[in-house]
Amino acid sequence: SATKCVMMSRAMNTRTLLAGVAAGVAMFFWGAFSHMVLPLGDFGIQSLPDEAAVTSVLKDKVKSPGLYFYPFTKDQSKMDQLMKERPRGILTFTSNDTPFNLGASLGVQCMNDVLCGLLLAWLMGMAASSLTSLGSKLMFAVGISLVGTVGYLGAFCNWYGFSAAYALANGFDSAIAACVGAFVIAKIAK
């Protein structure tokens, strides 16, 4: 009957929603493990030489938090010359005047991972008729993670000098997180 179909649809949507949330939580715990136990969070990242002096200059010269690219000008004819003459890079900056709260940051990270789990569950649901085995579901999730990784980090390696080690480690970490999420979704949203 039509009522039974609507009830089944709601149950499936609820099951998919729960699977997405559970996948996100599982992905969060994978991220904690990969960054705190495994060295994946440190690949390609270096400490600043003479960090105290560099951060002192940053604190003195950079007055507001944000994302900074250098050298920077909107005049493309000057930009080409600046890129040849000066070092280039990208800097995220937050002053020590902005309080840091580890618990709040972990909460935001967990919510981000839950959002990713929900998106993964939705995409897997959209492709469900093609994802007939656990292996196909895991490979689908890996493919999704690699599209994001290559699209995002590939551009950052090209334009901003991110290291290949950083990009590869993050790509591997994202692929494993996607597999963890897909596994959880496959088990819950049958």
C-alpha positions as protocol buffer text, in pm:
chain_id: "A"
residue {
  index: 1
  type: SER
  ca { x: 0 y: 0 z: 0 }
}
residue {
  index: 2
  type: ALA
  ca { x: 105 y: 363 z: -39 }
}
residue {
  index: 3
  type: THR
  ca { x: 124 y: 411 z: 340 }
}
residue {
  index: 4
  type: LYS
  ca { x: 356 y: 113 z: 373 }
}
residue {
  index: 5
  type: CYS
  ca { x: 584 y: 253 z: 97 }
}
residue {
  index: 6
  type: VAL
  ca { x: 601 y: 592 z: 270 }
}
residue {
  index: 7
  type: MET
  ca { x: 685 y: 422 z: 602 }
}
residue {
  index: 8
  type: MET
  ca { x: 957 y: 211 z: 435 }
}
residue {
  index: 9
  type: SER
  ca { x: 1098 y: 523 z: 268 }
}
residue {
  index: 10
  type: ARG
  ca { x: 1110 y: 705 z: 601 }
}
residue {
  index: 11
  type: ALA
  ca { x: 1278 y: 409 z: 768 }
}
residue {
  index: 12
  type: MET
  ca { x: 1535 y: 388 z: 491 }
}
residue {
  index: 13
  type: ASN
  ca { x: 1601 y: 761 z: 516 }
}
residue {
  index: 14
  type: THR
  ca { x: 1634 y: 736 z: 895 }
}
residue {
  index: 15
  type: ARG
  ca { x: 1865 y: 436 z: 857 }
}
residue {
  index: 16
  type: THR
  ca { x: 2076 y: 626 z: 603 }
}
residue {
  index: 17
  type: LEU
  ca { x: 2087 y: 929 z: 830 }
}
residue {
  index: 18
  type: LEU
  ca { x: 2196 y: 716 z: 1127 }
}
residue {
  index: 19
  type: ALA
  ca { x: 2453 y: 539 z: 907 }
}
residue {
  index: 20
  type: GLY
  ca { x: 2594 y: 875 z: 797 }
}
residue {
  index: 21
  type: VAL
  ca { x: 2624 y: 1003 z: 1153 }
}
residue {
  index: 22
  type: ALA
  ca { x: 2786 y: 677 z: 1268 }
}
residue {
  index: 23
  type: ALA
  ca { x: 3021 y: 688 z: 969 }
}
residue {
  index: 24
  type: GLY
  ca { x: 3123 y: 1044 z: 1056 }
}
residue {
  index: 25
  type: VAL
  ca { x: 3196 y: 949 z: 1416 }
}
residue {
  index: 26
  type: ALA
  ca { x: 3400 y: 650 z: 1295 }
}
residue {
  index: 27
  type: MET
  ca { x: 3588 y: 878 z: 1055 }
}
residue {
  index: 28
  type: PHE
  ca { x: 3658 y: 1117 z: 1343 }
}
residue {
  index: 29
  type: PHE
  ca { x: 3812 y: 837 z: 1546 }
}
residue {
  index: 30
  type: TRP
  ca { x: 4017 y: 724 z: 1246 }
}
residue {
  index: 31
  type: GLY
  ca { x: 4146 y: 1082 z: 1214 }
}
residue {
  index: 32
  type: ALA
  ca { x: 4241 y: 1091 z: 1581 }
}
residue {
  index: 33
  type: PHE
  ca { x: 4427 y: 761 z: 1543 }
}
residue {
  index: 34
  type: SER
  ca { x: 4602 y: 861 z: 1220 }
}
residue {
  index: 35
  type: HIS
  ca { x: 4719 y: 1193 z: 1364 }
}
residue {
  index: 36
  type: MET
  ca { x: 4796 y: 1096 z: 1724 }
}
residue {
  index: 37
  type: VAL
  ca { x: 4929 y: 740 z: 1687 }
}
residue {
  index: 38
  type: LEU
  ca { x: 5042 y: 718 z: 1325 }
}
residue {
  index: 39
  type: PRO
  ca { x: 5268 y: 985 z: 1175 }
}
residue {
  index: 40
  type: LEU
  ca { x: 5024 y: 1078 z: 896 }
}
residue {
  index: 41
  type: GLY
  ca { x: 4945 y: 1416 z: 1045 }
}
residue {
  index: 42
  type: ASP
  ca { x: 5309 y: 1524 z: 1036 }
}
residue {
  index: 43
  type: PHE
  ca { x: 5417 y: 1417 z: 686 }
}
residue {
  index: 44
  type: GLY
  ca { x: 5547 y: 1708 z: 483 }
}
residue {
  index: 45
  type: ILE
  ca { x: 5513 y: 1962 z: 764 }
}
residue {
  index: 46
  type: GLN
  ca { x: 5821 y: 2132 z: 905 }
}
residue {
  index: 47
  type: SER
  ca { x: 5882 y: 2366 z: 1193 }
}
residue {
  index: 48
  type: LEU
  ca { x: 5978 y: 2723 z: 1119 }
}
residue {
  index: 49
  type: PRO
  ca { x: 6347 y: 2797 z: 1156 }
}
residue {
  index: 50
  type: ASP
  ca { x: 6389 y: 3046 z: 1444 }
}
residue {
  index: 51
  type: GLU
  ca { x: 6017 y: 3023 z: 1513 }
}
residue {
  index: 52
  type: ALA
  ca { x: 6020 y: 3281 z: 1793 }
}
residue {
  index: 53
  type: ALA
  ca { x: 6169 y: 3550 z: 1566 }
}
residue {
  index: 54
  type: VAL
  ca { x: 5938 y: 3468 z: 1273 }
}
residue {
  index: 55
  type: THR
  ca { x: 5624 y: 3462 z: 1486 }
}
residue {
  index: 56
  type: SER
  ca { x: 5728 y: 3786 z: 1654 }
}
residue {
  index: 57
  type: VAL
  ca { x: 5742 y: 3957 z: 1313 }
}
residue {
  index: 58
  type: LEU
  ca { x: 5408 y: 3801 z: 1216 }
}
residue {
  index: 59
  type: LYS
  ca { x: 5247 y: 3921 z: 1538 }
}
residue {
  index: 60
  type: ASP
  ca { x: 5384 y: 4270 z: 1477 }
}
residue {
  index: 61
  type: LYS
  ca { x: 5293 y: 4295 z: 1108 }
}
residue {
  index: 62
  type: VAL
  ca { x: 4979 y: 4084 z: 1059 }
}
residue {
  index: 63
  type: LYS
  ca { x: 4692 y: 4247 z: 1243 }
}
residue {
  index: 64
  type: SER
  ca { x: 4395 y: 4026 z: 1159 }
}
residue {
  index: 65
  type: PRO
  ca { x: 4340 y: 3652 z: 1132 }
}
residue {
  index: 66
  type: GLY
  ca { x: 4301 y: 3514 z: 784 }
}
residue {
  index: 67
  type: LEU
  ca { x: 4446 y: 3334 z: 488 }
}
residue {
  index: 68
  type: TYR
  ca { x: 4734 y: 3517 z: 323 }
}
residue {
  index: 69
  type: PHE
  ca { x: 4903 y: 3453 z: -10 }
}
residue {
  index: 70
  type: TYR
  ca { x: 5237 y: 3610 z: -91 }
}
residue {
  index: 71
  type: PRO
  ca { x: 5346 y: 3782 z: -299 }
}
residue {
  index: 72
  type: PHE
  ca { x: 5011 y: 3936 z: -377 }
}
residue {
  index: 73
  type: THR
  ca { x: 4885 y: 4200 z: -617 }
}
residue {
  index: 74
  type: LYS
  ca { x: 4577 y: 4215 z: -837 }
}
residue {
  index: 75
  type: ASP
  ca { x: 4787 y: 4350 z: -1124 }
}
residue {
  index: 76
  type: GLN
  ca { x: 4879 y: 4035 z: -1317 }
}
residue {
  index: 77
  type: SER
  ca { x: 5166 y: 4203 z: -1504 }
}
residue {
  index: 78
  type: LYS
  ca { x: 5331 y: 4285 z: -1170 }
}
residue {
  index: 79
  type: MET
  ca { x: 5240 y: 3947 z: -1021 }
}
residue {
  index: 80
  type: ASP
  ca { x: 5449 y: 3756 z: -1274 }
}
residue {
  index: 81
  type: GLN
  ca { x: 5755 y: 3962 z: -1182 }
}
residue {
  index: 82
  type: LEU
  ca { x: 5691 y: 3933 z: -807 }
}
residue {
  index: 83
  type: MET
  ca { x: 5664 y: 3554 z: -840 }
}
residue {
  index: 84
  type: LYS
  ca { x: 6010 y: 3551 z: -1000 }
}
residue {
  index: 85
  type: GLU
  ca { x: 6170 y: 3786 z: -745 }
}
residue {
  index: 86
  type: ARG
  ca { x: 6019 y: 3683 z: -411 }
}
residue {
  index: 87
  type: PRO
  ca { x: 5946 y: 3367 z: -219 }
}
residue {
  index: 88
  type: ARG
  ca { x: 5586 y: 3254 z: -249 }
}
residue {
  index: 89
  type: GLY
  ca { x: 5352 y: 3073 z: -24 }
}
residue {
  index: 90
  type: ILE
  ca { x: 5030 y: 3065 z: 166 }
}
residue {
  index: 91
  type: LEU
  ca { x: 4988 y: 3141 z: 535 }
}
residue {
  index: 92
  type: THR
  ca { x: 4699 y: 3091 z: 771 }
}
residue {
  index: 93
  type: PHE
  ca { x: 4728 y: 3323 z: 1065 }
}
residue {
  index: 94
  type: THR
  ca { x: 4555 y: 3344 z: 1398 }
}
residue {
  index: 95
  type: SER
  ca { x: 4702 y: 3567 z: 1667 }
}
residue {
  index: 96
  type: ASN
  ca { x: 4755 y: 3445 z: 2020 }
}
residue {
  index: 97
  type: ASP
  ca { x: 4484 y: 3697 z: 2119 }
}
residue {
  index: 98
  type: THR
  ca { x: 4232 y: 3448 z: 1979 }
}
residue {
  index: 99
  type: PRO
  ca { x: 4176 y: 3187 z: 2249 }
}
residue {
  index: 100
  type: PHE
  ca { x: 4239 y: 2824 z: 2157 }
}
residue {
  index: 101
  type: ASN
  ca { x: 4012 y: 2559 z: 2301 }
}
residue {
  index: 102
  type: LEU
  ca { x: 4110 y: 2199 z: 2223 }
}
residue {
  index: 103
  type: GLY
  ca { x: 3769 y: 2063 z: 2320 }
}
residue {
  index: 104
  type: ALA
  ca { x: 3585 y: 2308 z: 2097 }
}
residue {
  index: 105
  type: SER
  ca { x: 3824 y: 2238 z: 1807 }
}
residue {
  index: 106
  type: LEU
  ca { x: 3771 y: 1863 z: 1846 }
}
residue {
  index: 107
  type: GLY
  ca { x: 3395 y: 1920 z: 1853 }
}
residue {
  index: 108
  type: VAL
  ca { x: 3410 y: 2120 z: 1529 }
}
residue {
  index: 109
  type: GLN
  ca { x: 3628 y: 1849 z: 1371 }
}
residue {
  index: 110
  type: CYS
  ca { x: 3380 y: 1580 z: 1477 }
}
residue {
  index: 111
  type: MET
  ca { x: 3089 y: 1777 z: 1330 }
}
residue {
  index: 112
  type: ASN
  ca { x: 3287 y: 1821 z: 1006 }
}
residue {
  index: 113
  type: ASP
  ca { x: 3347 y: 1445 z: 993 }
}
residue {
  index: 114
  type: VAL
  ca { x: 2978 y: 1377 z: 1063 }
}
residue {
  index: 115
  type: LEU
  ca { x: 2889 y: 1608 z: 772 }
}
residue {
  index: 116
  type: CYS
  ca { x: 3131 y: 1410 z: 553 }
}
residue {
  index: 117
  type: GLY
  ca { x: 2973 y: 1085 z: 674 }
}
residue {
  index: 118
  type: LEU
  ca { x: 2627 y: 1216 z: 587 }
}
residue {
  index: 119
  type: LEU
  ca { x: 2743 y: 1325 z: 242 }
}
residue {
  index: 120
  type: LEU
  ca { x: 2906 y: 987 z: 185 }
}
residue {
  index: 121
  type: ALA
  ca { x: 2589 y: 806 z: 295 }
}
residue {
  index: 122
  type: TRP
  ca { x: 2381 y: 1021 z: 62 }
}
residue {
  index: 123
  type: LEU
  ca { x: 2615 y: 959 z: -235 }
}
residue {
  index: 124
  type: MET
  ca { x: 2628 y: 587 z: -164 }
}
residue {
  index: 125
  type: GLY
  ca { x: 2249 y: 585 z: -145 }
}
residue {
  index: 126
  type: MET
  ca { x: 2225 y: 763 z: -481 }
}
residue {
  index: 127
  type: ALA
  ca { x: 2456 y: 502 z: -638 }
}
residue {
  index: 128
  type: ALA
  ca { x: 2317 y: 207 z: -443 }
}
residue {
  index: 129
  type: SER
  ca { x: 2201 y: 13 z: -748 }
}
residue {
  index: 130
  type: SER
  ca { x: 2559 y: 6 z: -879 }
}
residue {
  index: 131
  type: LEU
  ca { x: 2722 y: -67 z: -543 }
}
residue {
  index: 132
  type: THR
  ca { x: 2634 y: -431 z: -501 }
}
residue {
  index: 133
  type: SER
  ca { x: 2931 y: -552 z: -296 }
}
residue {
  index: 134
  type: LEU
  ca { x: 3128 y: -422 z: 0 }
}
residue {
  index: 135
  type: GLY
  ca { x: 3431 y: -390 z: -227 }
}
residue {
  index: 136
  type: SER
  ca { x: 3243 y: -169 z: -473 }
}
residue {
  index: 137
  type: LYS
  ca { x: 3122 y: 50 z: -186 }
}
residue {
  index: 138
  type: LEU
  ca { x: 3475 y: 90 z: -49 }
}
residue {
  index: 139
  type: MET
  ca { x: 3618 y: 171 z: -393 }
}
residue {
  index: 140
  type: PHE
  ca { x: 3338 y: 422 z: -452 }
}
residue {
  index: 141
  type: ALA
  ca { x: 3429 y: 596 z: -125 }
}
residue {
  index: 142
  type: VAL
  ca { x: 3800 y: 593 z: -212 }
}
residue {
  index: 143
  type: GLY
  ca { x: 3717 y: 746 z: -550 }
}
residue {
  index: 144
  type: ILE
  ca { x: 3521 y: 1025 z: -385 }
}
residue {
  index: 145
  type: SER
  ca { x: 3804 y: 1097 z: -142 }
}
residue {
  index: 146
  type: LEU
  ca { x: 4063 y: 1100 z: -421 }
}
residue {
  index: 147
  type: VAL
  ca { x: 3862 y: 1346 z: -630 }
}
residue {
  index: 148
  type: GLY
  ca { x: 3865 y: 1585 z: -336 }
}
residue {
  index: 149
  type: THR
  ca { x: 4229 y: 1522 z: -250 }
}
residue {
  index: 150
  type: VAL
  ca { x: 4366 y: 1552 z: -602 }
}
residue {
  index: 151
  type: GLY
  ca { x: 4147 y: 1851 z: -683 }
}
residue {
  index: 152
  type: TYR
  ca { x: 4230 y: 2039 z: -365 }
}
residue {
  index: 153
  type: LEU
  ca { x: 4582 y: 1936 z: -269 }
}
residue {
  index: 154
  type: GLY
  ca { x: 4704 y: 1897 z: -627 }
}
residue {
  index: 155
  type: ALA
  ca { x: 4626 y: 2263 z: -687 }
}
residue {
  index: 156
  type: PHE
  ca { x: 4791 y: 2360 z: -359 }
}
residue {
  index: 157
  type: CYS
  ca { x: 5106 y: 2166 z: -451 }
}
residue {
  index: 158
  type: ASN
  ca { x: 5113 y: 2339 z: -787 }
}
residue {
  index: 159
  type: TRP
  ca { x: 5037 y: 2696 z: -682 }
}
residue {
  index: 160
  type: TYR
  ca { x: 5153 y: 2721 z: -322 }
}
residue {
  index: 161
  type: GLY
  ca { x: 5435 y: 2469 z: -296 }
}
residue {
  index: 162
  type: PHE
  ca { x: 5269 y: 2214 z: -68 }
}
residue {
  index: 163
  type: SER
  ca { x: 5502 y: 1915 z: -49 }
}
residue {
  index: 164
  type: ALA
  ca { x: 5426 y: 1591 z: -230 }
}
residue {
  index: 165
  type: ALA
  ca { x: 5478 y: 1405 z: 100 }
}
residue {
  index: 166
  type: TYR
  ca { x: 5206 y: 1615 z: 263 }
}
residue {
  index: 167
  type: ALA
  ca { x: 4965 y: 1561 z: -27 }
}
residue {
  index: 168
  type: LEU
  ca { x: 5030 y: 1185 z: -46 }
}
residue {
  index: 169
  type: ALA
  ca { x: 4994 y: 1134 z: 330 }
}
residue {
  index: 170
  type: ASN
  ca { x: 4671 y: 1334 z: 335 }
}
residue {
  index: 171
  type: GLY
  ca { x: 4540 y: 1149 z: 32 }
}
residue {
  index: 172
  type: PHE
  ca { x: 4611 y: 816 z: 199 }
}
residue {
  index: 173
  type: ASP
  ca { x: 4455 y: 936 z: 526 }
}
residue {
  index: 174
  type: SER
  ca { x: 4142 y: 1058 z: 343 }
}
residue {
  index: 175
  type: ALA
  ca { x: 4109 y: 732 z: 149 }
}
residue {
  index: 176
  type: ILE
  ca { x: 4128 y: 525 z: 468 }
}
residue {
  index: 177
  type: ALA
  ca { x: 3876 y: 757 z: 640 }
}
residue {
  index: 178
  type: ALA
  ca { x: 3642 y: 715 z: 343 }
}
residue {
  index: 179
  type: CYS
  ca { x: 3678 y: 336 z: 364 }
}
residue {
  index: 180
  type: VAL
  ca { x: 3601 y: 344 z: 736 }
}
residue {
  index: 181
  type: GLY
  ca { x: 3294 y: 556 z: 669 }
}
residue {
  index: 182
  type: ALA
  ca { x: 3177 y: 341 z: 378 }
}
residue {
  index: 183
  type: PHE
  ca { x: 3220 y: 24 z: 583 }
}
residue {
  index: 184
  type: VAL
  ca { x: 3004 y: 164 z: 863 }
}
residue {
  index: 185
  type: ILE
  ca { x: 2741 y: 284 z: 616 }
}
residue {
  index: 186
  type: ALA
  ca { x: 2736 y: -55 z: 440 }
}
residue {
  index: 187
  type: LYS
  ca { x: 2676 y: -232 z: 769 }
}
residue {
  index: 188
  type: ILE
  ca { x: 2404 y: 0 z: 897 }
}
residue {
  index: 189
  type: ALA
  ca { x: 2216 y: 111 z: 582 }
}
residue {
  index: 190
  type: LYS
  ca { x: 2166 y: -233 z: 431 }
}
